[in-house]
PDB file of C-alpha atoms in Angstrom:
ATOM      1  CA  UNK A   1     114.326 -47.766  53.095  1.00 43.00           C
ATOM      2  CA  UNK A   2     114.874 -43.815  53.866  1.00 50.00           C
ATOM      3  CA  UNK A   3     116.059 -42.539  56.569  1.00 64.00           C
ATOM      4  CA  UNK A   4     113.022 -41.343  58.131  1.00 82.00           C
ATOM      5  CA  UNK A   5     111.474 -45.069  58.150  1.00 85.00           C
ATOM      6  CA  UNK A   6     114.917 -45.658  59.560  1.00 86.00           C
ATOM      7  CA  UNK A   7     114.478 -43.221  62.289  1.00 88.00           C
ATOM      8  CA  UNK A   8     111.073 -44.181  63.510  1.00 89.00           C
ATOM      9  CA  UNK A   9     111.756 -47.836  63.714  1.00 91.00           C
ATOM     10  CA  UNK A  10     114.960 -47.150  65.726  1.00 91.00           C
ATOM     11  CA  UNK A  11     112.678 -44.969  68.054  1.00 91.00           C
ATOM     12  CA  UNK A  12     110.065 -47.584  68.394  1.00 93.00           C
ATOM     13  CA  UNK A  13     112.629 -50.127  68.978  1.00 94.00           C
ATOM     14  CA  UNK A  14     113.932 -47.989  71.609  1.00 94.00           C
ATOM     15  CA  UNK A  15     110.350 -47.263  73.298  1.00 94.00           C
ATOM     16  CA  UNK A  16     110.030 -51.299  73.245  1.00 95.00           C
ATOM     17  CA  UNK A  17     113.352 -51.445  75.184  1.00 94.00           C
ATOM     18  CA  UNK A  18     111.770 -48.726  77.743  1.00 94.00           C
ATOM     19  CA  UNK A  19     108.268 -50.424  78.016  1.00 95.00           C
ATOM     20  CA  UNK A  20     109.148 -54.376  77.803  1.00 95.00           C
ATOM     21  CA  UNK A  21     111.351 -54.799  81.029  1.00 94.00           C
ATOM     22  CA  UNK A  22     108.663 -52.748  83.110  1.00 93.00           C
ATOM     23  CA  UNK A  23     105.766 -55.281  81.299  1.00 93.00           C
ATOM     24  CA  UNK A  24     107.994 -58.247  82.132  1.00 93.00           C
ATOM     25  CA  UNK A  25     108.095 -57.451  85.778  1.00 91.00           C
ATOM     26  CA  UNK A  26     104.677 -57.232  86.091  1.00 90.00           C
ATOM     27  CA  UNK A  27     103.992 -60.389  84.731  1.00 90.00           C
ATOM     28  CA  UNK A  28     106.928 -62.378  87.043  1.00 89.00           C
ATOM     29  CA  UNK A  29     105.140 -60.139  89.540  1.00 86.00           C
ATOM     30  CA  UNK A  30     101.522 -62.009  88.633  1.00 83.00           C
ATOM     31  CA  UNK A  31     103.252 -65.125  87.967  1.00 85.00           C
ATOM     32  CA  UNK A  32     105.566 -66.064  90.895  1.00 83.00           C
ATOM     33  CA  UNK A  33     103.379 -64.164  93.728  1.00 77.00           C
ATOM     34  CA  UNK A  34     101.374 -66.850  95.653  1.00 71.00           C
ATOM     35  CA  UNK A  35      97.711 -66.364  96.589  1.00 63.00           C
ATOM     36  CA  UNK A  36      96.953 -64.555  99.936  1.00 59.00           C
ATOM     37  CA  UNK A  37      93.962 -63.419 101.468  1.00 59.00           C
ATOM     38  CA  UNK A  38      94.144 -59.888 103.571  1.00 56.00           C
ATOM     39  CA  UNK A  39      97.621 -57.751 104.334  1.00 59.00           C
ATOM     40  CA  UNK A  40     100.581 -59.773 103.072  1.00 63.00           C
ATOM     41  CA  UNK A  41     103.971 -57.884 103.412  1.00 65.00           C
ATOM     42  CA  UNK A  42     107.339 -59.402 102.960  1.00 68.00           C
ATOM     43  CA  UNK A  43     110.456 -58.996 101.348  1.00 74.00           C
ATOM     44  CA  UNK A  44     111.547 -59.851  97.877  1.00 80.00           C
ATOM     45  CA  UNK A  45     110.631 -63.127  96.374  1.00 84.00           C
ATOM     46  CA  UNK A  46     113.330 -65.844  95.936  1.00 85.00           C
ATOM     47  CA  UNK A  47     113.863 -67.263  92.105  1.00 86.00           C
ATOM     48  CA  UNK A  48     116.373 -69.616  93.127  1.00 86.00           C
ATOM     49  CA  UNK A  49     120.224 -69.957  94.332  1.00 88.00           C
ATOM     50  CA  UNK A  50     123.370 -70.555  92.988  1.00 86.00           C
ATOM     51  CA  UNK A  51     125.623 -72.726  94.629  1.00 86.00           C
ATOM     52  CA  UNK A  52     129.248 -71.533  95.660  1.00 83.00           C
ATOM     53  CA  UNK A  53     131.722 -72.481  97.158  1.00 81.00           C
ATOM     54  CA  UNK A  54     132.174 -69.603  99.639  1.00 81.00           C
ATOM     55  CA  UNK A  55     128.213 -68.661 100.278  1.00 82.00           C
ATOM     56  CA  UNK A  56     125.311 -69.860  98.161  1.00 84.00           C
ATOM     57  CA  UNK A  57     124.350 -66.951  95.660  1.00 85.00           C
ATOM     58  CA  UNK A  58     120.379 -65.970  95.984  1.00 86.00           C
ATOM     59  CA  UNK A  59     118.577 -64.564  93.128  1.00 88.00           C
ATOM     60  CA  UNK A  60     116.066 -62.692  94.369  1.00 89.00           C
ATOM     61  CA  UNK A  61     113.236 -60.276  92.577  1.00 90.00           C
ATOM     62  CA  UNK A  62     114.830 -57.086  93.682  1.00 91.00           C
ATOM     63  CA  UNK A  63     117.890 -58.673  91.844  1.00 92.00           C
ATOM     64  CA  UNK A  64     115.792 -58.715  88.722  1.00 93.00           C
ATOM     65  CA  UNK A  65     113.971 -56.132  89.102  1.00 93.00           C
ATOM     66  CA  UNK A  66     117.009 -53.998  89.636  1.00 94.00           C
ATOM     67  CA  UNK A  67     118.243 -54.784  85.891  1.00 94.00           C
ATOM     68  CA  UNK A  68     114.986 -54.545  84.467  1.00 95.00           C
ATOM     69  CA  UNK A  69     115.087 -51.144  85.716  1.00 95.00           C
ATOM     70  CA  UNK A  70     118.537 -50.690  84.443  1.00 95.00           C
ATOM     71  CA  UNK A  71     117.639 -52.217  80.862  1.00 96.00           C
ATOM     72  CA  UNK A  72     114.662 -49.196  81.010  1.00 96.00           C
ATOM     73  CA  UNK A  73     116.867 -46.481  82.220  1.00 95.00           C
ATOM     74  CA  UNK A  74     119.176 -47.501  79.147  1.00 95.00           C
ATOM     75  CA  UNK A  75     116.223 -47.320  76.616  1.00 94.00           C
ATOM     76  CA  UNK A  76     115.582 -43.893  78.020  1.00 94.00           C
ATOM     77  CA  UNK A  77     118.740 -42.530  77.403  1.00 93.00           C
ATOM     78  CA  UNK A  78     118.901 -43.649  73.977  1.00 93.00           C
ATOM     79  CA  UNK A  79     115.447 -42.284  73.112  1.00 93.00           C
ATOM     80  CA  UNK A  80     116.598 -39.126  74.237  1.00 92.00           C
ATOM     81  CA  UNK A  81     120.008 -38.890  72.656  1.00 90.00           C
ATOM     82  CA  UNK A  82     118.906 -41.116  69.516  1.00 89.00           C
ATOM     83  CA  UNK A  83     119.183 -37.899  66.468  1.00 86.00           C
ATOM     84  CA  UNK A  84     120.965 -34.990  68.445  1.00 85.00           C
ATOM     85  CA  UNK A  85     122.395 -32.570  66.389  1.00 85.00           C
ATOM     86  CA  UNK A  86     124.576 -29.309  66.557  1.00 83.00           C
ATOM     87  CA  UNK A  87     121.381 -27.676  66.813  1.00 82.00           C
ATOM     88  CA  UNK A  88     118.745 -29.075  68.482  1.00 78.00           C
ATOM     89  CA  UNK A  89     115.613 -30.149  66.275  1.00 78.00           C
ATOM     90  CA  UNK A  90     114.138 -32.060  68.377  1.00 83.00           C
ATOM     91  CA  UNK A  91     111.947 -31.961  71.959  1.00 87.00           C
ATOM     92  CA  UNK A  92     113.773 -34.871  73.092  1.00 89.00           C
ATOM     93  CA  UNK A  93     117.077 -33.231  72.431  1.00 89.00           C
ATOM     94  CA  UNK A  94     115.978 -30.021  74.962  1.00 89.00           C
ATOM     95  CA  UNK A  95     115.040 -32.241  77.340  1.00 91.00           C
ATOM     96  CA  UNK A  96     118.104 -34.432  77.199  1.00 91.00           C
ATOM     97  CA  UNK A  97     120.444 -30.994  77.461  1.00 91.00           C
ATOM     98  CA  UNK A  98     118.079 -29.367  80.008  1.00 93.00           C
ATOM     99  CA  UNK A  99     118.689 -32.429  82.272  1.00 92.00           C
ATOM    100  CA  UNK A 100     122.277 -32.461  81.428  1.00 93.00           C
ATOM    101  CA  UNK A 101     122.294 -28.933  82.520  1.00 93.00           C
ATOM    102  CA  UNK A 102     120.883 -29.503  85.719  1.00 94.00           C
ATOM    103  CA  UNK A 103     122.791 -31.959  87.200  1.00 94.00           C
ATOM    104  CA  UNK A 104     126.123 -30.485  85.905  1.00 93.00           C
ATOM    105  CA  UNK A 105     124.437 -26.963  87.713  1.00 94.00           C
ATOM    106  CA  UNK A 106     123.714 -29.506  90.944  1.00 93.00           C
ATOM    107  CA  UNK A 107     126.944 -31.126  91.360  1.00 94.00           C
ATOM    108  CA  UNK A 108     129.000 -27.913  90.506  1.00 93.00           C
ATOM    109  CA  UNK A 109     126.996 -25.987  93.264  1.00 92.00           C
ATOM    110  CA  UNK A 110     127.688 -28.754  95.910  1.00 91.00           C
ATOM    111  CA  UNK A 111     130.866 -30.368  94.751  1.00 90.00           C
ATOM    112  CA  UNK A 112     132.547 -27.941  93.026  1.00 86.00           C
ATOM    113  CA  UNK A 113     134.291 -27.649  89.747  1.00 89.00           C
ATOM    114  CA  UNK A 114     136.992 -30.293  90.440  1.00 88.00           C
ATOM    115  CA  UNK A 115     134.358 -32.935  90.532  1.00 91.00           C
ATOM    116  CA  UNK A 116     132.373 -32.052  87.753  1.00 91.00           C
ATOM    117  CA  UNK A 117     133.016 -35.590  85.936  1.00 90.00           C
ATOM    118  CA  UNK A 118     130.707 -36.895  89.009  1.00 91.00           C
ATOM    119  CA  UNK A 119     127.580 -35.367  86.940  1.00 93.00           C
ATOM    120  CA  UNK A 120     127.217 -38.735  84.736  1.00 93.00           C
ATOM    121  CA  UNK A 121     127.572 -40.905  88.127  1.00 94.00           C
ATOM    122  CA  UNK A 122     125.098 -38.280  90.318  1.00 94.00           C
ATOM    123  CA  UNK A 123     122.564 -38.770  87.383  1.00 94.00           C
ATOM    124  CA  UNK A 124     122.623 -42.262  87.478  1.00 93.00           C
ATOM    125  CA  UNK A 125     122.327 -42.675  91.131  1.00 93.00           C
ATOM    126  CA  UNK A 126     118.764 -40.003  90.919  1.00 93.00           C
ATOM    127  CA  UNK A 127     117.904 -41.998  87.959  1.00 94.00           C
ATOM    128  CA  UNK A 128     118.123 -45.403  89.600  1.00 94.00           C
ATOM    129  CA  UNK A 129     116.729 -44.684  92.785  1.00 93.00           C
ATOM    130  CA  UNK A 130     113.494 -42.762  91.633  1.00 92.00           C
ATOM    131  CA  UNK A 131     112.397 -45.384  88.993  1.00 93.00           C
ATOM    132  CA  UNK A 132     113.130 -48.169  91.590  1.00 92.00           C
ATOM    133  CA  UNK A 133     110.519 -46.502  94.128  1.00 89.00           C
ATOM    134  CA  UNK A 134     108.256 -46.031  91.660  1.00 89.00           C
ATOM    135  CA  UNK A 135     108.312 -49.470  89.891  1.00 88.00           C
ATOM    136  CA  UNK A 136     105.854 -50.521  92.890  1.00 83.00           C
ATOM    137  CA  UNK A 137     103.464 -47.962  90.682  1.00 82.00           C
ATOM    138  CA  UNK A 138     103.159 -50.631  88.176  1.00 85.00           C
ATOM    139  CA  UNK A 139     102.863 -53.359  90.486  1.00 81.00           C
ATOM    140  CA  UNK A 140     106.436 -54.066  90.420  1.00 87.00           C
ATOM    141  CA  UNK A 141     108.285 -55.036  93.828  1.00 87.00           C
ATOM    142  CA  UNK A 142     110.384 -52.089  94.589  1.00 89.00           C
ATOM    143  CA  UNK A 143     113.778 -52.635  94.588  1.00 91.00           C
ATOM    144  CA  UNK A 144     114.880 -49.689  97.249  1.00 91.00           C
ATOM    145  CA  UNK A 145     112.185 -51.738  99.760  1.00 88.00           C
ATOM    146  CA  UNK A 146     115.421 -54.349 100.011  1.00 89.00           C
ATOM    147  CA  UNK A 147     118.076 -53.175 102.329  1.00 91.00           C
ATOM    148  CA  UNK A 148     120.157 -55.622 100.156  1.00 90.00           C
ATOM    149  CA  UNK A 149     119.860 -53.209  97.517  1.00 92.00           C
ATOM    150  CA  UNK A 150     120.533 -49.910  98.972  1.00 92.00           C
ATOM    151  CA  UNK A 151     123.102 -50.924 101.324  1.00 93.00           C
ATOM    152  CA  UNK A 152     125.028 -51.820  98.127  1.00 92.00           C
ATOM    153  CA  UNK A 153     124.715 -48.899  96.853  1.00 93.00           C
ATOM    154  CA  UNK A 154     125.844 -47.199 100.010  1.00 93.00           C
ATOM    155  CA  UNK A 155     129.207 -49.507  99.822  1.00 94.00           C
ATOM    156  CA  UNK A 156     129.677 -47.882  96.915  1.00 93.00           C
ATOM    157  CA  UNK A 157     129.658 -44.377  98.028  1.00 92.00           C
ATOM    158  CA  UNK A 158     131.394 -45.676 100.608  1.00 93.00           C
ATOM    159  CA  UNK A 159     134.361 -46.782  98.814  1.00 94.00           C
ATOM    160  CA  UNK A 160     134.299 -43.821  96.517  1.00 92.00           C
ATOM    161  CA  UNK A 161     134.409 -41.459  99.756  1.00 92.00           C
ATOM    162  CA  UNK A 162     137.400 -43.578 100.917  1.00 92.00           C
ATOM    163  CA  UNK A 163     139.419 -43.131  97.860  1.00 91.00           C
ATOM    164  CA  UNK A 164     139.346 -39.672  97.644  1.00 90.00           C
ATOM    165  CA  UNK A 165     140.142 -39.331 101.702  1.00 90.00           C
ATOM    166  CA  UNK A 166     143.382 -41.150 100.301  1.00 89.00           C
ATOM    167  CA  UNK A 167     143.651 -38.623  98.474  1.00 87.00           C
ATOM    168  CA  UNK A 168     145.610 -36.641 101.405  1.00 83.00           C
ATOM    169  CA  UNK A 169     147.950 -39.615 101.409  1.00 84.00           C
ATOM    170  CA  UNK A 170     147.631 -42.787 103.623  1.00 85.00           C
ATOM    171  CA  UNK A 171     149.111 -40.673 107.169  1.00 85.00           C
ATOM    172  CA  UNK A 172     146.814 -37.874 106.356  1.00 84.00           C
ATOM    173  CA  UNK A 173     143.653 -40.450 106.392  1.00 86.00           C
ATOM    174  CA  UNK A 174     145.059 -41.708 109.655  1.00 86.00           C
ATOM    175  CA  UNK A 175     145.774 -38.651 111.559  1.00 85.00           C
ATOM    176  CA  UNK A 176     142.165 -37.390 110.126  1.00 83.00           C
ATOM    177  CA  UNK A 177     140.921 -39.966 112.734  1.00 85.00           C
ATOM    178  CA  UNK A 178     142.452 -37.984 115.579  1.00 82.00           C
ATOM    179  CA  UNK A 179     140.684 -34.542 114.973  1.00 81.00           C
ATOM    180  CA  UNK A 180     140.347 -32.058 116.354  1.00 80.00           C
ATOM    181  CA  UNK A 181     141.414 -34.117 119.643  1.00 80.00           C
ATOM    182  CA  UNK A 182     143.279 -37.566 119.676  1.00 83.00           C
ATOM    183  CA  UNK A 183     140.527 -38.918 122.555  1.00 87.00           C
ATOM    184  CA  UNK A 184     137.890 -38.728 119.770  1.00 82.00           C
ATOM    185  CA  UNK A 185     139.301 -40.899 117.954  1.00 86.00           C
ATOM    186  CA  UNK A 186     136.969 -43.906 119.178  1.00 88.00           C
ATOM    187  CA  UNK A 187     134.006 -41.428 118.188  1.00 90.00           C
ATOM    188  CA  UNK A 188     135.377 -40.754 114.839  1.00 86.00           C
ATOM    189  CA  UNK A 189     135.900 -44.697 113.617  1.00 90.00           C
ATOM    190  CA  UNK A 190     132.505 -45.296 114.638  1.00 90.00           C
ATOM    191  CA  UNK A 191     131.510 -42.091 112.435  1.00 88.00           C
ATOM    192  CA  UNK A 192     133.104 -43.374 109.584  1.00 88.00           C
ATOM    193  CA  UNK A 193     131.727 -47.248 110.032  1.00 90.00           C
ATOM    194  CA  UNK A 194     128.162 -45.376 110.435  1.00 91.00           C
ATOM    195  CA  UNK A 195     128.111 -43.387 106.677  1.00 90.00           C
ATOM    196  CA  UNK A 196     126.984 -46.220 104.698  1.00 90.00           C
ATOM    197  CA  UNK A 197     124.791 -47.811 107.528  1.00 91.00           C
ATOM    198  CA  UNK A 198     122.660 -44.285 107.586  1.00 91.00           C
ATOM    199  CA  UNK A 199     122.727 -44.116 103.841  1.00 91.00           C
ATOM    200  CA  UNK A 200     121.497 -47.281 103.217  1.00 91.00           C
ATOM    201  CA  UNK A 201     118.888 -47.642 106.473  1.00 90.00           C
ATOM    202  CA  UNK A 202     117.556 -44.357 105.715  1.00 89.00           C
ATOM    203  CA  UNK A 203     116.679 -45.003 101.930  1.00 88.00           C
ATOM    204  CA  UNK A 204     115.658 -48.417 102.492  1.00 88.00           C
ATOM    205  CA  UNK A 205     113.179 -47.430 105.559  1.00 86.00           C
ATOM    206  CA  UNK A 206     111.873 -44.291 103.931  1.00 84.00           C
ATOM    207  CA  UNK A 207     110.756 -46.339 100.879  1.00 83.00           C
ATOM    208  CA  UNK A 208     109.553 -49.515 103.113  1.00 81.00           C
ATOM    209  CA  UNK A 209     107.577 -47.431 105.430  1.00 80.00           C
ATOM    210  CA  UNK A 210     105.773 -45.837 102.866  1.00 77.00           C
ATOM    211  CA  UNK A 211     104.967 -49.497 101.604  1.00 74.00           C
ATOM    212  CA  UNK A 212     103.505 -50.783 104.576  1.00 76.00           C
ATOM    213  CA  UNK A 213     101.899 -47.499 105.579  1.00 77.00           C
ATOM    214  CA  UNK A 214      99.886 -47.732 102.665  1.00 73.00           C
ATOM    215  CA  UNK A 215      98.705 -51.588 102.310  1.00 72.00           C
ATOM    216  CA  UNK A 216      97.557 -50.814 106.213  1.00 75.00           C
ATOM    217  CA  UNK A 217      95.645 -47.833 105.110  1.00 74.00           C
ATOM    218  CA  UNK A 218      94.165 -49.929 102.137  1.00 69.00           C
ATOM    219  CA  UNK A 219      93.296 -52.557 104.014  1.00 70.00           C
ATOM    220  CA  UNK A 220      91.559 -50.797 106.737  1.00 71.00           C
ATOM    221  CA  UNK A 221      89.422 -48.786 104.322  1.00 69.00           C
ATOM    222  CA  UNK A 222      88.543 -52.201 102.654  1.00 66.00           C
ATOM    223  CA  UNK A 223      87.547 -53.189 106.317  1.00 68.00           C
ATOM    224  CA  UNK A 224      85.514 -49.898 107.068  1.00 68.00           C
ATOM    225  CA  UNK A 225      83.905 -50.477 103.925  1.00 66.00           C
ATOM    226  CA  UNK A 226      82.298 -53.646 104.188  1.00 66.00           C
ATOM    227  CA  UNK A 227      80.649 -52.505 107.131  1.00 68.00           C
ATOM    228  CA  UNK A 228      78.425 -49.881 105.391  1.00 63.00           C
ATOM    229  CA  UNK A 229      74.857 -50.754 105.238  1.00 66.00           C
ATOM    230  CA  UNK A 230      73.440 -52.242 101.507  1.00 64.00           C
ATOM    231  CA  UNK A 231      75.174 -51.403  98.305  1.00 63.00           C
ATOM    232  CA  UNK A 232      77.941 -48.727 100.118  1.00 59.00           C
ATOM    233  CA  UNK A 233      79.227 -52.129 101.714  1.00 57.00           C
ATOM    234  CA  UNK A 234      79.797 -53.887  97.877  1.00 62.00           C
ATOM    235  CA  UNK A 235      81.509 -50.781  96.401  1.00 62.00           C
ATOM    236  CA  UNK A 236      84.901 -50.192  97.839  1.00 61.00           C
ATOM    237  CA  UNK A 237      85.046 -46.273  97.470  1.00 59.00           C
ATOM    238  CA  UNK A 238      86.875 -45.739 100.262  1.00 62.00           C
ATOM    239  CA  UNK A 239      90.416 -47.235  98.832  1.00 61.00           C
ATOM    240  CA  UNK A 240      89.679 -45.440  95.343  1.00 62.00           C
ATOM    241  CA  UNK A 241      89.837 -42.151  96.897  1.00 62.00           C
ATOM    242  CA  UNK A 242      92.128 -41.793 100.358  1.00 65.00           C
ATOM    243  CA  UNK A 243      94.838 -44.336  99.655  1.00 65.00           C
ATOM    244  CA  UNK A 244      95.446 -42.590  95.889  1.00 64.00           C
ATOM    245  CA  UNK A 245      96.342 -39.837  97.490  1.00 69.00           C
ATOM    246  CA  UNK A 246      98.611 -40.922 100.143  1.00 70.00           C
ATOM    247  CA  UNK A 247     100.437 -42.561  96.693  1.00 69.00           C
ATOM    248  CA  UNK A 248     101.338 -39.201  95.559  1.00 71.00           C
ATOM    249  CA  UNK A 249     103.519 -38.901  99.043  1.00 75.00           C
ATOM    250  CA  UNK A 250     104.263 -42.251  99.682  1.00 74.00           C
ATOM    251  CA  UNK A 251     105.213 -43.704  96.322  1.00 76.00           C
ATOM    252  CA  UNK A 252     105.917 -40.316  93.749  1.00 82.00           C
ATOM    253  CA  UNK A 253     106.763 -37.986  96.194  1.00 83.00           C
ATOM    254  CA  UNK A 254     108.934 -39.546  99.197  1.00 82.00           C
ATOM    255  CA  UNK A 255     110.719 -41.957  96.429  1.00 84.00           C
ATOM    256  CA  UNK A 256     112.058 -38.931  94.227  1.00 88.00           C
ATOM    257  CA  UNK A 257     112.774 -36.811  97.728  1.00 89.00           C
ATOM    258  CA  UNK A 258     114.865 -40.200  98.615  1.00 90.00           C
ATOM    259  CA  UNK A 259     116.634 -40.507  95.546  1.00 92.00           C
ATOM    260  CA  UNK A 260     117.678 -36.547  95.741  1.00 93.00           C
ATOM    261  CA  UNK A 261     118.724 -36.733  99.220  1.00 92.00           C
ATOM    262  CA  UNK A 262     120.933 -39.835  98.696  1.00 93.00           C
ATOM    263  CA  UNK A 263     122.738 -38.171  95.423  1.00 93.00           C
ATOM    264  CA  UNK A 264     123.488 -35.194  97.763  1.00 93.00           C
ATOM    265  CA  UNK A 265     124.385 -37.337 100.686  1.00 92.00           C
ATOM    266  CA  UNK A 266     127.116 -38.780  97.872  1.00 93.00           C
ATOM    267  CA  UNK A 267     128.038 -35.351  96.579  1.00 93.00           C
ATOM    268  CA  UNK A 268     128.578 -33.787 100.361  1.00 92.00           C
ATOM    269  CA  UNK A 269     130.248 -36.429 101.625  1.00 92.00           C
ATOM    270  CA  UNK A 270     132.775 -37.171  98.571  1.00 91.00           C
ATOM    271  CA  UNK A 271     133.737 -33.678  98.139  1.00 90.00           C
ATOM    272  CA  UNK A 272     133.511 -32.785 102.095  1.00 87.00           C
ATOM    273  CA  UNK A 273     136.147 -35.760 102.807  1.00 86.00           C
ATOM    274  CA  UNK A 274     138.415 -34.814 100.425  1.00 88.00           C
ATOM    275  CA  UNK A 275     141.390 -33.255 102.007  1.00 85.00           C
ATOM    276  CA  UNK A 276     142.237 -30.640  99.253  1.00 81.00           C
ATOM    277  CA  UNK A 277     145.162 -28.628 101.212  1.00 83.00           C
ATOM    278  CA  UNK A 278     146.858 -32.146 101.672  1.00 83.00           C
ATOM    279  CA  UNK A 279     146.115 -33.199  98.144  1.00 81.00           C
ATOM    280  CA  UNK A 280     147.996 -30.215  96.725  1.00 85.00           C
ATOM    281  CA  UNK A 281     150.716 -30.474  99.220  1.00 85.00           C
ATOM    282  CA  UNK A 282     151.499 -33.804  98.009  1.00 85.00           C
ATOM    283  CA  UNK A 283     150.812 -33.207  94.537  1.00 85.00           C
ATOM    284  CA  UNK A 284     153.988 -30.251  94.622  1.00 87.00           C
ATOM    285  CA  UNK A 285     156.136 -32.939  96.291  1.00 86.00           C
ATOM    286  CA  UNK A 286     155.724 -35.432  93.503  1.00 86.00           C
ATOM    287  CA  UNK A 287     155.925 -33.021  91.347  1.00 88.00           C
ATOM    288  CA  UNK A 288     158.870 -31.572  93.459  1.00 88.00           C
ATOM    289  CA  UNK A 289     160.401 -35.083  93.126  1.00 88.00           C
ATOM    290  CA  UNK A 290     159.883 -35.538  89.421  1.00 85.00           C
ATOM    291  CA  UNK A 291     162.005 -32.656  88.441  1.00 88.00           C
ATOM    292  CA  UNK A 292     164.891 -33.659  90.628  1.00 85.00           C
ATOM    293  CA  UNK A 293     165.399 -36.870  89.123  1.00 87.00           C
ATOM    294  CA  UNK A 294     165.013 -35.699  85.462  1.00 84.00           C
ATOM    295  CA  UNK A 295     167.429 -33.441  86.724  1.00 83.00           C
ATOM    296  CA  UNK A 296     169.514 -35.917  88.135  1.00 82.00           C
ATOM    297  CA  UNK A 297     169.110 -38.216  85.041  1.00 84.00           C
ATOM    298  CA  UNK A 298     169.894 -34.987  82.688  1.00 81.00           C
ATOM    299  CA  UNK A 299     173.542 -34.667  84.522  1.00 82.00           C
ATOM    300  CA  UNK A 300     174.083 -38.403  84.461  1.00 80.00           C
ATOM    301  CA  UNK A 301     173.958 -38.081  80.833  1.00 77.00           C
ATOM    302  CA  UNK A 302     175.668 -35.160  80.529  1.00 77.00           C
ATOM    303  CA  UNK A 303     178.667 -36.537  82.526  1.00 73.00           C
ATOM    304  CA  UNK A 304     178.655 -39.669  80.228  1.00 72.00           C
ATOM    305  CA  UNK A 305     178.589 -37.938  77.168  1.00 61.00           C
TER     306      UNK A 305
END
């Protein structure tokens, strides 16, 4: 076997590993969805649950989906990384370093160049969140439609933004609550508790509006159409033509703005919490603290020897 046949069937095994999970949620779409006549909208669909001993674990389809997506995102980026070389001979290979370059440009702008080892993270979060939206383009349940989902995600950021407050030092992330003026402190606590609640509300009702916005729409064409006199009433043209084009907004465009606006929402509030003048305060103190007891172990020696 050469290495070319080698190469293709790697590819194609890849492409598989992009396509299949997308094809399998379609079909546990077709196959677990009940029959309904007229406007059905309703959450994610319950597999099952896992008993335990603290709270019953529920697998739901935006759990699935969710690492169907992830399994895709994973064949993507080794399709585009699968043959790189010093210099690039491949499309694939530009498009994989032009993306690269993009969101290392993106985070450096708004984080700066201490953060820059957010890029991979910042990618995976526009990643994630765009192909979730658009999953419902396949017939897929959308993922970011679960407030499950996103508010998870905004945990995350949540706990990430936390840690780097810390940063400062534990007193600094106190007294932080007392600024500019120790009566807002009340206001500032509920500030903090209200980061991830607006992350995750925003995405999740940006995405889920769109949803429902649409199947109204589509339904009330379907409505206005049967009304048409003869034939016009049998052939649903009106939800070829209107409701396509509210997709483009709705599902392509409004799911990609989402997923850009919550990867800057993580990027702006990361590196705006961080307390750098504290940081390097307490970074000269350890360091401050080091050297006096080498120092301090250096003369203990010396007076031994």
């Amino acid at each position: 076997m050469n290495k070319t046949l080698k190469f293709r069937i790697v590819d194609i095994f890849y492409l598989f590993l992009i396509i299949a999970p997308l094809v399998a949620g379609m079909v546990i779409k077709v196959l677990t969805e009940p029959a309904a006549e007229g406007i059905k909208i309703a959450g994610a669909n319950i597999f099952f649950t896992i008993p335990f001993f603290i709270q019953d674990i529920v697998i739901t389809e935006s759990q699935i989906n969710s690492w169907l997506i992830i399994i895709t995102i994973l064949g993507i980026c080794l399709y585009l990384t699968h043959g790189l070389k010093t210099v690039p001979g491949l499309k694939r290979q530009h498009l994989a370093e032009m993306a690269v370059e993009k969101v290392d440009a993106l985070v450096l702008e708004n984080m700066g160049e201490m953060f820059m080892g957010f890029s991979p993270f910042i990618a995976g979060i526009m990643i994630l969140s765009a192909l979730s939206s658009l999953s419902c383009l396949v017939g897929m349940y959308s993922p970011t439609s679960d407030i499950n989902v996103t508010a998870g995600w905004a945990i995350l950021v949540f706990i990430l933004i936390t840690h780097y407050k810390l940063k400062g030092g534990f007193g600094n992330y106190l007294k932080s609550f007392a600024e500019p003026v120790v009566i807002l402190t009340p206001m500032n606590i509920i500030s903090e508790i209200a980061t991830p609640v607006s992350m995750a509300f925003r995405h999740y009702g940006n995405v889920l509006s769109g949803a429902v916005i649409s199947a109204l729409l589509g339904s009330f064409l379907g409505g206005l159409t049967k009304k048409l006199p003869g034939i016009l009433g049998q052939i649903p043209f009106l939800r070829a033509g209107i409701p396509a084009v509210l997709s483009l907004y709705f599902d392509i465009f409004s799911g990609c703005m989402q997923a850009f606006i919550f990867a800057m929402l993580t990027m702006l509030y990361v590196s705006g919490g961080f307390p750098g003048e504290a940081y390097e305060k307490r970074m000269k103190r350890k360091i401050e603290r080091a050297k006096k007891r080498a120092e301090a172990k250096a003369r203990a020696a010396a007076d031994k020897v």
